[in-house]
Amino acid sequence: MSSFLHGYHVRANGVRLHLLRYGGQGPRLLLLPGITSPAVTWGFVAERLVRQYDVHVLDFRGRGLSFSSPGMDADLDTMATDVLDLMDVLGWSSVLLLGHSMGARVAIRAAARDPRRIDKLLLIDPPMSGPGRRAYPVPLSWYVESIRLAIKGVTAEELRPYAPAWKEEHLQLRAEWLHTCSEEAIVQAHAGFHEDDIHADLPKLRTPGLLMTAGQGGVLLPEDLAEIEVLAPDLQQCTVSAAGHMIPWDDEENFYRLLGEYLQVDFL
């Protein structure tokens, strides 16, 4: 039986933001997805997290059912402001932030700017590329080509070359929802992976947290983890050794196990 409660919209930072709510019990957890992951694609994770948390999953601007318009700002600073203003509008005095990939970068920027209301920071394989650093390993063309296919109408099988290890159900959801991802927003976010210095935010973090990395993802390397340990010593590190960048898609049980061990709760 699904724990999904409802979707809802909030006007924050001057735009309409859409969220999905699951469970409704326990401490509040806001889940921030990655660059081309509308909120609905994280529903299978939200269904598990509700065993302990009141889970809200955000559609970032330019994705899913949130505001999208040509010429809009969709950079890291803007998305971090969306999150903080969203919390203001909803009157949230505290929250756990769980961010994956781009969403983890947004979580870092938001927590660096306003640590008071963020109880814990759960970072899942954030890109640590930036000015003067090696490039993010997934080229922009990978995203743009698949979005253009989805706009025309695409099947799960036609998307399989872009994510060959994914289960059929996840490919089907991506085929259904990828067209809602604004190419312009994705171009801005991907450029930000290389232009925004997320490392400058790390020493500003005052929130305890977890940094979970993918052993097979190529997004974070051992030298990155060593640098992060110095810059943000309050981030406990762990690795899902057999998973690629989309950790819950590749090794769902170890994702829940390691997350649960850090939070001292049981998701299994």
PDB file of C-alpha atoms in Angstrom:
ATOM      1  CA  MET A   1       0.000   0.000   0.000  1.00  0.00           C
ATOM      2  CA  SER A   2       1.440   3.354  -1.010  1.00  0.00           C
ATOM      3  CA  SER A   3       2.304   5.960   1.628  1.00  0.00           C
ATOM      4  CA  PHE A   4       1.850   8.802  -0.879  1.00  0.00           C
ATOM      5  CA  LEU A   5      -0.388  11.514   0.580  1.00  0.00           C
ATOM      6  CA  HIS A   6      -0.655  14.299  -1.989  1.00  0.00           C
ATOM      7  CA  GLY A   7       1.149  16.726  -4.228  1.00  0.00           C
ATOM      8  CA  TYR A   8       1.083  20.440  -3.517  1.00  0.00           C
ATOM      9  CA  HIS A   9       2.354  23.767  -4.800  1.00  0.00           C
ATOM     10  CA  VAL A  10       4.084  26.580  -2.925  1.00  0.00           C
ATOM     11  CA  ARG A  11       4.932  30.033  -4.235  1.00  0.00           C
ATOM     12  CA  ALA A  12       8.517  30.660  -3.130  1.00  0.00           C
ATOM     13  CA  ASN A  13      11.272  32.925  -4.440  1.00  0.00           C
ATOM     14  CA  GLY A  14       8.775  34.331  -6.923  1.00  0.00           C
ATOM     15  CA  VAL A  15       7.900  31.041  -8.640  1.00  0.00           C
ATOM     16  CA  ARG A  16       5.579  28.053  -8.202  1.00  0.00           C
ATOM     17  CA  LEU A  17       7.313  25.011  -6.750  1.00  0.00           C
ATOM     18  CA  HIS A  18       5.701  21.571  -6.722  1.00  0.00           C
ATOM     19  CA  LEU A  19       6.312  18.928  -4.067  1.00  0.00           C
ATOM     20  CA  LEU A  20       5.128  15.404  -3.306  1.00  0.00           C
ATOM     21  CA  ARG A  21       4.426  14.394   0.278  1.00  0.00           C
ATOM     22  CA  TYR A  22       4.740  10.866   1.633  1.00  0.00           C
ATOM     23  CA  GLY A  23       3.982   9.431   5.069  1.00  0.00           C
ATOM     24  CA  GLY A  24       3.397  12.471   7.183  1.00  0.00           C
ATOM     25  CA  GLN A  25       4.831  11.026  10.414  1.00  0.00           C
ATOM     26  CA  GLY A  26       8.109  11.674  12.208  1.00  0.00           C
ATOM     27  CA  PRO A  27      10.708  14.407  11.660  1.00  0.00           C
ATOM     28  CA  ARG A  28      10.452  16.329   8.390  1.00  0.00           C
ATOM     29  CA  LEU A  29      12.787  15.313   5.536  1.00  0.00           C
ATOM     30  CA  LEU A  30      13.070  17.304   2.309  1.00  0.00           C
ATOM     31  CA  LEU A  31      14.447  15.308  -0.614  1.00  0.00           C
ATOM     32  CA  LEU A  32      16.230  17.256  -3.361  1.00  0.00           C
ATOM     33  CA  PRO A  33      16.654  15.225  -6.589  1.00  0.00           C
ATOM     34  CA  GLY A  34      19.321  15.467  -9.267  1.00  0.00           C
ATOM     35  CA  ILE A  35      19.630  17.368 -12.515  1.00  0.00           C
ATOM     36  CA  THR A  36      17.017  15.462 -14.588  1.00  0.00           C
ATOM     37  CA  SER A  37      15.041  13.700 -11.863  1.00  0.00           C
ATOM     38  CA  PRO A  38      11.507  15.001 -11.337  1.00  0.00           C
ATOM     39  CA  ALA A  39      10.165  14.345  -7.842  1.00  0.00           C
ATOM     40  CA  VAL A  40       8.023  11.393  -8.911  1.00  0.00           C
ATOM     41  CA  THR A  41      11.098   9.401  -9.951  1.00  0.00           C
ATOM     42  CA  TRP A  42      12.223   9.373  -6.306  1.00  0.00           C
ATOM     43  CA  GLY A  43       8.899   8.031  -5.092  1.00  0.00           C
ATOM     44  CA  PHE A  44      10.265   4.524  -4.508  1.00  0.00           C
ATOM     45  CA  VAL A  45      12.874   5.971  -2.119  1.00  0.00           C
ATOM     46  CA  ALA A  46      10.321   8.197  -0.385  1.00  0.00           C
ATOM     47  CA  GLU A  47       8.115   5.140   0.201  1.00  0.00           C
ATOM     48  CA  ARG A  48      10.939   3.558   2.207  1.00  0.00           C
ATOM     49  CA  LEU A  49      12.013   6.697   4.087  1.00  0.00           C
ATOM     50  CA  VAL A  50       8.475   7.223   5.432  1.00  0.00           C
ATOM     51  CA  ARG A  51       9.113   4.403   7.888  1.00  0.00           C
ATOM     52  CA  GLN A  52      10.889   7.049   9.948  1.00  0.00           C
ATOM     53  CA  TYR A  53      10.221  10.467   8.366  1.00  0.00           C
ATOM     54  CA  ASP A  54       7.635  12.888   7.017  1.00  0.00           C
ATOM     55  CA  VAL A  55       9.006  13.030   3.455  1.00  0.00           C
ATOM     56  CA  HIS A  56       8.586  15.896   0.989  1.00  0.00           C
ATOM     57  CA  VAL A  57      10.164  15.582  -2.484  1.00  0.00           C
ATOM     58  CA  LEU A  58      10.815  18.738  -4.507  1.00  0.00           C
ATOM     59  CA  ASP A  59      10.425  19.313  -8.212  1.00  0.00           C
ATOM     60  CA  PHE A  60      13.187  21.832  -8.859  1.00  0.00           C
ATOM     61  CA  ARG A  61      12.226  24.742 -11.102  1.00  0.00           C
ATOM     62  CA  GLY A  62      12.345  23.662 -14.721  1.00  0.00           C
ATOM     63  CA  ARG A  63      11.438  20.081 -13.845  1.00  0.00           C
ATOM     64  CA  GLY A  64       8.319  18.065 -13.154  1.00  0.00           C
ATOM     65  CA  LEU A  65       5.289  20.206 -12.282  1.00  0.00           C
ATOM     66  CA  SER A  66       7.220  23.227 -10.988  1.00  0.00           C
ATOM     67  CA  PHE A  67       7.502  26.566 -12.761  1.00  0.00           C
ATOM     68  CA  SER A  68       9.344  26.505 -16.057  1.00  0.00           C
ATOM     69  CA  SER A  69       9.805  29.352 -18.501  1.00  0.00           C
ATOM     70  CA  PRO A  70      12.319  30.393 -21.159  1.00  0.00           C
ATOM     71  CA  GLY A  71      14.911  32.782 -19.796  1.00  0.00           C
ATOM     72  CA  MET A  72      14.386  31.863 -16.161  1.00  0.00           C
ATOM     73  CA  ASP A  73      17.281  31.651 -13.713  1.00  0.00           C
ATOM     74  CA  ALA A  74      17.992  28.049 -12.742  1.00  0.00           C
ATOM     75  CA  ASP A  75      21.489  28.257 -11.315  1.00  0.00           C
ATOM     76  CA  LEU A  76      22.787  26.944  -7.998  1.00  0.00           C
ATOM     77  CA  ASP A  77      22.228  30.142  -6.025  1.00  0.00           C
ATOM     78  CA  THR A  78      18.671  30.468  -7.311  1.00  0.00           C
ATOM     79  CA  MET A  79      17.783  26.870  -6.456  1.00  0.00           C
ATOM     80  CA  ALA A  80      19.289  27.216  -2.970  1.00  0.00           C
ATOM     81  CA  THR A  81      17.185  30.352  -2.459  1.00  0.00           C
ATOM     82  CA  ASP A  82      14.131  28.392  -3.623  1.00  0.00           C
ATOM     83  CA  VAL A  83      14.748  25.826  -0.886  1.00  0.00           C
ATOM     84  CA  LEU A  84      15.308  28.377   1.889  1.00  0.00           C
ATOM     85  CA  ASP A  85      12.327  30.500   0.854  1.00  0.00           C
ATOM     86  CA  LEU A  86      10.188  27.373   0.567  1.00  0.00           C
ATOM     87  CA  MET A  87      10.996  26.638   4.195  1.00  0.00           C
ATOM     88  CA  ASP A  88      10.054  30.199   5.146  1.00  0.00           C
ATOM     89  CA  VAL A  89       6.723  30.048   3.325  1.00  0.00           C
ATOM     90  CA  LEU A  90       5.820  26.704   4.894  1.00  0.00           C
ATOM     91  CA  GLY A  91       6.958  27.826   8.349  1.00  0.00           C
ATOM     92  CA  TRP A  92       9.439  24.975   8.710  1.00  0.00           C
ATOM     93  CA  SER A  93      11.704  25.623  11.679  1.00  0.00           C
ATOM     94  CA  SER A  94      13.776  22.493  11.079  1.00  0.00           C
ATOM     95  CA  VAL A  95      14.330  19.875   8.403  1.00  0.00           C
ATOM     96  CA  LEU A  96      16.641  17.094   7.316  1.00  0.00           C
ATOM     97  CA  LEU A  97      17.941  17.772   3.811  1.00  0.00           C
ATOM     98  CA  LEU A  98      18.680  14.775   1.606  1.00  0.00           C
ATOM     99  CA  GLY A  99      20.132  15.745  -1.744  1.00  0.00           C
ATOM    100  CA  HIS A 100      21.337  13.619  -4.636  1.00  0.00           C
ATOM    101  CA  SER A 101      23.871  14.879  -7.193  1.00  0.00           C
ATOM    102  CA  MET A 102      22.781  18.405  -8.182  1.00  0.00           C
ATOM    103  CA  GLY A 103      20.336  18.315  -5.271  1.00  0.00           C
ATOM    104  CA  ALA A 104      23.244  17.628  -2.921  1.00  0.00           C
ATOM    105  CA  ARG A 105      25.058  20.711  -4.245  1.00  0.00           C
ATOM    106  CA  VAL A 106      21.903  22.741  -3.625  1.00  0.00           C
ATOM    107  CA  ALA A 107      21.732  21.303  -0.102  1.00  0.00           C
ATOM    108  CA  ILE A 108      25.365  22.293   0.546  1.00  0.00           C
ATOM    109  CA  ARG A 109      24.789  25.847  -0.671  1.00  0.00           C
ATOM    110  CA  ALA A 110      21.569  26.206   1.347  1.00  0.00           C
ATOM    111  CA  ALA A 111      23.158  24.808   4.510  1.00  0.00           C
ATOM    112  CA  ALA A 112      26.195  27.071   4.136  1.00  0.00           C
ATOM    113  CA  ARG A 113      23.886  30.087   3.927  1.00  0.00           C
ATOM    114  CA  ASP A 114      21.443  29.145   6.712  1.00  0.00           C
ATOM    115  CA  PRO A 115      22.520  26.239   8.942  1.00  0.00           C
ATOM    116  CA  ARG A 116      20.110  27.065  11.780  1.00  0.00           C
ATOM    117  CA  ARG A 117      17.072  25.213  10.421  1.00  0.00           C
ATOM    118  CA  ILE A 118      18.839  22.219   8.908  1.00  0.00           C
ATOM    119  CA  ASP A 119      19.128  19.393  11.412  1.00  0.00           C
ATOM    120  CA  LYS A 120      21.179  17.036   9.265  1.00  0.00           C
ATOM    121  CA  LEU A 121      22.690  17.153   5.807  1.00  0.00           C
ATOM    122  CA  LEU A 122      22.493  13.910   3.807  1.00  0.00           C
ATOM    123  CA  LEU A 123      24.588  14.239   0.648  1.00  0.00           C
ATOM    124  CA  ILE A 124      24.396  11.510  -1.984  1.00  0.00           C
ATOM    125  CA  ASP A 125      27.257  11.585  -4.529  1.00  0.00           C
ATOM    126  CA  PRO A 126      27.435  15.360  -5.127  1.00  0.00           C
ATOM    127  CA  PRO A 127      29.478  16.520  -8.133  1.00  0.00           C
ATOM    128  CA  MET A 128      32.640  18.140  -6.763  1.00  0.00           C
ATOM    129  CA  SER A 129      33.765  19.543 -10.087  1.00  0.00           C
ATOM    130  CA  GLY A 130      34.333  23.279 -10.292  1.00  0.00           C
ATOM    131  CA  PRO A 131      36.634  26.027 -11.525  1.00  0.00           C
ATOM    132  CA  GLY A 132      40.076  24.637 -12.298  1.00  0.00           C
ATOM    133  CA  ARG A 133      39.005  21.072 -11.504  1.00  0.00           C
ATOM    134  CA  ARG A 134      38.352  18.029 -13.649  1.00  0.00           C
ATOM    135  CA  ALA A 135      35.093  18.013 -15.577  1.00  0.00           C
ATOM    136  CA  TYR A 136      31.918  16.331 -14.390  1.00  0.00           C
ATOM    137  CA  PRO A 137      32.087  12.868 -16.009  1.00  0.00           C
ATOM    138  CA  VAL A 138      28.663  12.921 -17.701  1.00  0.00           C
ATOM    139  CA  PRO A 139      28.686  15.199 -20.778  1.00  0.00           C
ATOM    140  CA  LEU A 140      25.896  17.700 -21.368  1.00  0.00           C
ATOM    141  CA  SER A 141      25.005  15.916 -24.609  1.00  0.00           C
ATOM    142  CA  TRP A 142      23.888  12.827 -22.649  1.00  0.00           C
ATOM    143  CA  TYR A 143      21.155  14.909 -20.997  1.00  0.00           C
ATOM    144  CA  VAL A 144      20.195  17.034 -23.998  1.00  0.00           C
ATOM    145  CA  GLU A 145      19.863  14.116 -26.403  1.00  0.00           C
ATOM    146  CA  SER A 146      17.642  12.126 -24.053  1.00  0.00           C
ATOM    147  CA  ILE A 147      15.443  15.155 -23.241  1.00  0.00           C
ATOM    148  CA  ARG A 148      14.915  15.860 -26.945  1.00  0.00           C
ATOM    149  CA  LEU A 149      13.922  12.241 -27.468  1.00  0.00           C
ATOM    150  CA  ALA A 150      11.480  12.454 -24.571  1.00  0.00           C
ATOM    151  CA  ILE A 151       9.884  15.634 -25.937  1.00  0.00           C
ATOM    152  CA  LYS A 152       9.077  13.753 -29.150  1.00  0.00           C
ATOM    153  CA  GLY A 153       7.822  10.759 -27.193  1.00  0.00           C
ATOM    154  CA  VAL A 154      10.101   7.950 -26.119  1.00  0.00           C
ATOM    155  CA  THR A 155       9.732   4.418 -24.789  1.00  0.00           C
ATOM    156  CA  ALA A 156      11.566   2.880 -21.871  1.00  0.00           C
ATOM    157  CA  GLU A 157      13.468   0.658 -24.285  1.00  0.00           C
ATOM    158  CA  GLU A 158      14.596   3.654 -26.325  1.00  0.00           C
ATOM    159  CA  LEU A 159      16.021   5.170 -23.141  1.00  0.00           C
ATOM    160  CA  ARG A 160      17.774   1.984 -22.092  1.00  0.00           C
ATOM    161  CA  PRO A 161      21.066   2.875 -23.846  1.00  0.00           C
ATOM    162  CA  TYR A 162      21.253   5.924 -21.568  1.00  0.00           C
ATOM    163  CA  ALA A 163      20.770   3.848 -18.403  1.00  0.00           C
ATOM    164  CA  PRO A 164      21.350   0.172 -19.284  1.00  0.00           C
ATOM    165  CA  ALA A 165      21.422  -1.083 -15.678  1.00  0.00           C
ATOM    166  CA  TRP A 166      18.101   0.445 -14.617  1.00  0.00           C
ATOM    167  CA  LYS A 167      15.021  -1.622 -13.840  1.00  0.00           C
ATOM    168  CA  GLU A 168      12.130  -1.455 -16.253  1.00  0.00           C
ATOM    169  CA  GLU A 169       9.942   0.475 -13.802  1.00  0.00           C
ATOM    170  CA  HIS A 170      12.533   3.250 -13.452  1.00  0.00           C
ATOM    171  CA  LEU A 171      13.048   3.508 -17.192  1.00  0.00           C
ATOM    172  CA  GLN A 172       9.293   3.760 -17.667  1.00  0.00           C
ATOM    173  CA  LEU A 173       9.047   6.627 -15.199  1.00  0.00           C
ATOM    174  CA  ARG A 174      11.941   8.415 -16.873  1.00  0.00           C
ATOM    175  CA  ALA A 175      10.337   7.966 -20.285  1.00  0.00           C
ATOM    176  CA  GLU A 176       7.102   9.423 -18.920  1.00  0.00           C
ATOM    177  CA  TRP A 177       8.572  12.423 -17.076  1.00  0.00           C
ATOM    178  CA  LEU A 178      11.859  13.404 -18.736  1.00  0.00           C
ATOM    179  CA  HIS A 179      10.083  15.711 -21.191  1.00  0.00           C
ATOM    180  CA  THR A 180       9.239  17.989 -18.234  1.00  0.00           C
ATOM    181  CA  CYS A 181      12.926  18.817 -17.760  1.00  0.00           C
ATOM    182  CA  SER A 182      13.711  22.153 -19.374  1.00  0.00           C
ATOM    183  CA  GLU A 183      16.770  21.894 -21.590  1.00  0.00           C
ATOM    184  CA  GLU A 184      17.652  25.465 -20.663  1.00  0.00           C
ATOM    185  CA  ALA A 185      17.543  24.659 -16.933  1.00  0.00           C
ATOM    186  CA  ILE A 186      19.659  21.556 -17.428  1.00  0.00           C
ATOM    187  CA  VAL A 187      22.242  23.512 -19.446  1.00  0.00           C
ATOM    188  CA  GLN A 188      22.499  26.060 -16.607  1.00  0.00           C
ATOM    189  CA  ALA A 189      22.868  23.365 -13.967  1.00  0.00           C
ATOM    190  CA  HIS A 190      25.477  21.436 -15.938  1.00  0.00           C
ATOM    191  CA  ALA A 191      27.467  24.637 -16.522  1.00  0.00           C
ATOM    192  CA  GLY A 192      27.253  25.271 -12.798  1.00  0.00           C
ATOM    193  CA  PHE A 193      28.927  21.940 -12.116  1.00  0.00           C
ATOM    194  CA  HIS A 194      32.020  23.515 -13.666  1.00  0.00           C
ATOM    195  CA  GLU A 195      31.601  27.194 -12.757  1.00  0.00           C
ATOM    196  CA  ASP A 196      30.339  27.146  -9.145  1.00  0.00           C
ATOM    197  CA  ASP A 197      32.989  26.636  -6.477  1.00  0.00           C
ATOM    198  CA  ILE A 198      31.114  24.302  -4.141  1.00  0.00           C
ATOM    199  CA  HIS A 199      34.361  23.647  -2.251  1.00  0.00           C
ATOM    200  CA  ALA A 200      34.186  27.207  -0.895  1.00  0.00           C
ATOM    201  CA  ASP A 201      30.913  26.286   0.843  1.00  0.00           C
ATOM    202  CA  LEU A 202      32.274  23.254   2.664  1.00  0.00           C
ATOM    203  CA  PRO A 203      34.172  25.085   5.455  1.00  0.00           C
ATOM    204  CA  LYS A 204      30.989  27.101   6.145  1.00  0.00           C
ATOM    205  CA  LEU A 205      28.957  24.005   6.991  1.00  0.00           C
ATOM    206  CA  ARG A 206      27.894  23.867  10.637  1.00  0.00           C
ATOM    207  CA  THR A 207      25.434  21.041  10.177  1.00  0.00           C
ATOM    208  CA  PRO A 208      26.412  17.431  10.937  1.00  0.00           C
ATOM    209  CA  GLY A 209      25.892  15.190   7.981  1.00  0.00           C
ATOM    210  CA  LEU A 210      26.626  12.181   5.852  1.00  0.00           C
ATOM    211  CA  LEU A 211      28.466  12.069   2.540  1.00  0.00           C
ATOM    212  CA  MET A 212      27.565   8.891   0.643  1.00  0.00           C
ATOM    213  CA  THR A 213      29.534   8.177  -2.512  1.00  0.00           C
ATOM    214  CA  ALA A 214      29.198   5.703  -5.363  1.00  0.00           C
ATOM    215  CA  GLY A 215      32.120   3.337  -5.686  1.00  0.00           C
ATOM    216  CA  GLN A 216      31.528   2.944  -9.434  1.00  0.00           C
ATOM    217  CA  GLY A 217      30.246   6.401 -10.287  1.00  0.00           C
ATOM    218  CA  GLY A 218      33.420   8.303 -11.078  1.00  0.00           C
ATOM    219  CA  VAL A 219      31.907  11.504  -9.670  1.00  0.00           C
ATOM    220  CA  LEU A 220      33.952  11.502  -6.452  1.00  0.00           C
ATOM    221  CA  LEU A 221      37.440  10.017  -6.338  1.00  0.00           C
ATOM    222  CA  PRO A 222      39.559   9.154  -3.273  1.00  0.00           C
ATOM    223  CA  GLU A 223      41.437  12.437  -3.557  1.00  0.00           C
ATOM    224  CA  ASP A 224      38.122  14.316  -3.479  1.00  0.00           C
ATOM    225  CA  LEU A 225      37.073  12.515  -0.316  1.00  0.00           C
ATOM    226  CA  ALA A 226      40.388  13.318   1.358  1.00  0.00           C
ATOM    227  CA  GLU A 227      39.961  17.011   0.515  1.00  0.00           C
ATOM    228  CA  ILE A 228      36.366  17.062   1.739  1.00  0.00           C
ATOM    229  CA  GLU A 229      37.406  15.429   5.015  1.00  0.00           C
ATOM    230  CA  VAL A 230      39.700  18.402   5.659  1.00  0.00           C
ATOM    231  CA  LEU A 231      37.231  21.062   4.509  1.00  0.00           C
ATOM    232  CA  ALA A 232      34.124  19.579   6.173  1.00  0.00           C
ATOM    233  CA  PRO A 233      35.191  17.288   9.027  1.00  0.00           C
ATOM    234  CA  ASP A 234      31.606  17.060  10.342  1.00  0.00           C
ATOM    235  CA  LEU A 235      30.564  15.065   7.273  1.00  0.00           C
ATOM    236  CA  GLN A 236      30.778  11.345   7.985  1.00  0.00           C
ATOM    237  CA  GLN A 237      31.757   9.470   4.838  1.00  0.00           C
ATOM    238  CA  CYS A 238      30.626   6.132   3.465  1.00  0.00           C
ATOM    239  CA  THR A 239      30.722   4.402   0.067  1.00  0.00           C
ATOM    240  CA  VAL A 240      28.331   2.050  -1.713  1.00  0.00           C
ATOM    241  CA  SER A 241      31.075   0.122  -3.435  1.00  0.00           C
ATOM    242  CA  ALA A 242      29.098  -1.616  -6.200  1.00  0.00           C
ATOM    243  CA  ALA A 243      26.846   1.315  -7.140  1.00  0.00           C
ATOM    244  CA  GLY A 244      27.065   3.891  -9.886  1.00  0.00           C
ATOM    245  CA  HIS A 245      26.053   7.529  -9.495  1.00  0.00           C
ATOM    246  CA  MET A 246      22.330   6.704  -9.155  1.00  0.00           C
ATOM    247  CA  ILE A 247      22.967   4.808  -5.939  1.00  0.00           C
ATOM    248  CA  PRO A 248      19.403   3.786  -4.950  1.00  0.00           C
ATOM    249  CA  TRP A 249      18.781   2.615  -8.523  1.00  0.00           C
ATOM    250  CA  ASP A 250      21.911   0.434  -8.510  1.00  0.00           C
ATOM    251  CA  ASP A 251      22.071  -0.879  -4.920  1.00  0.00           C
ATOM    252  CA  GLU A 252      18.894   0.064  -3.114  1.00  0.00           C
ATOM    253  CA  GLU A 253      19.374  -2.109  -0.033  1.00  0.00           C
ATOM    254  CA  ASN A 254      22.888  -0.892   0.741  1.00  0.00           C
ATOM    255  CA  PHE A 255      21.720   2.690   0.220  1.00  0.00           C
ATOM    256  CA  TYR A 256      19.063   2.209   2.925  1.00  0.00           C
ATOM    257  CA  ARG A 257      21.437   0.247   5.150  1.00  0.00           C
ATOM    258  CA  LEU A 258      24.162   2.908   5.192  1.00  0.00           C
ATOM    259  CA  LEU A 259      21.685   5.774   5.478  1.00  0.00           C
ATOM    260  CA  GLY A 260      19.953   3.993   8.345  1.00  0.00           C
ATOM    261  CA  GLU A 261      23.214   3.277  10.135  1.00  0.00           C
ATOM    262  CA  TYR A 262      24.113   6.954  10.095  1.00  0.00           C
ATOM    263  CA  LEU A 263      20.637   8.108  11.209  1.00  0.00           C
ATOM    264  CA  GLN A 264      20.372   5.211  13.694  1.00  0.00           C
ATOM    265  CA  VAL A 265      17.044   4.113  12.249  1.00  0.00           C
ATOM    266  CA  ASP A 266      15.890   1.031  10.316  1.00  0.00           C
ATOM    267  CA  PHE A 267      14.801   1.337   6.688  1.00  0.00           C
ATOM    268  CA  LEU A 268      15.177  -2.374   5.924  1.00  0.00           C
TER     269      LEU A 268
END
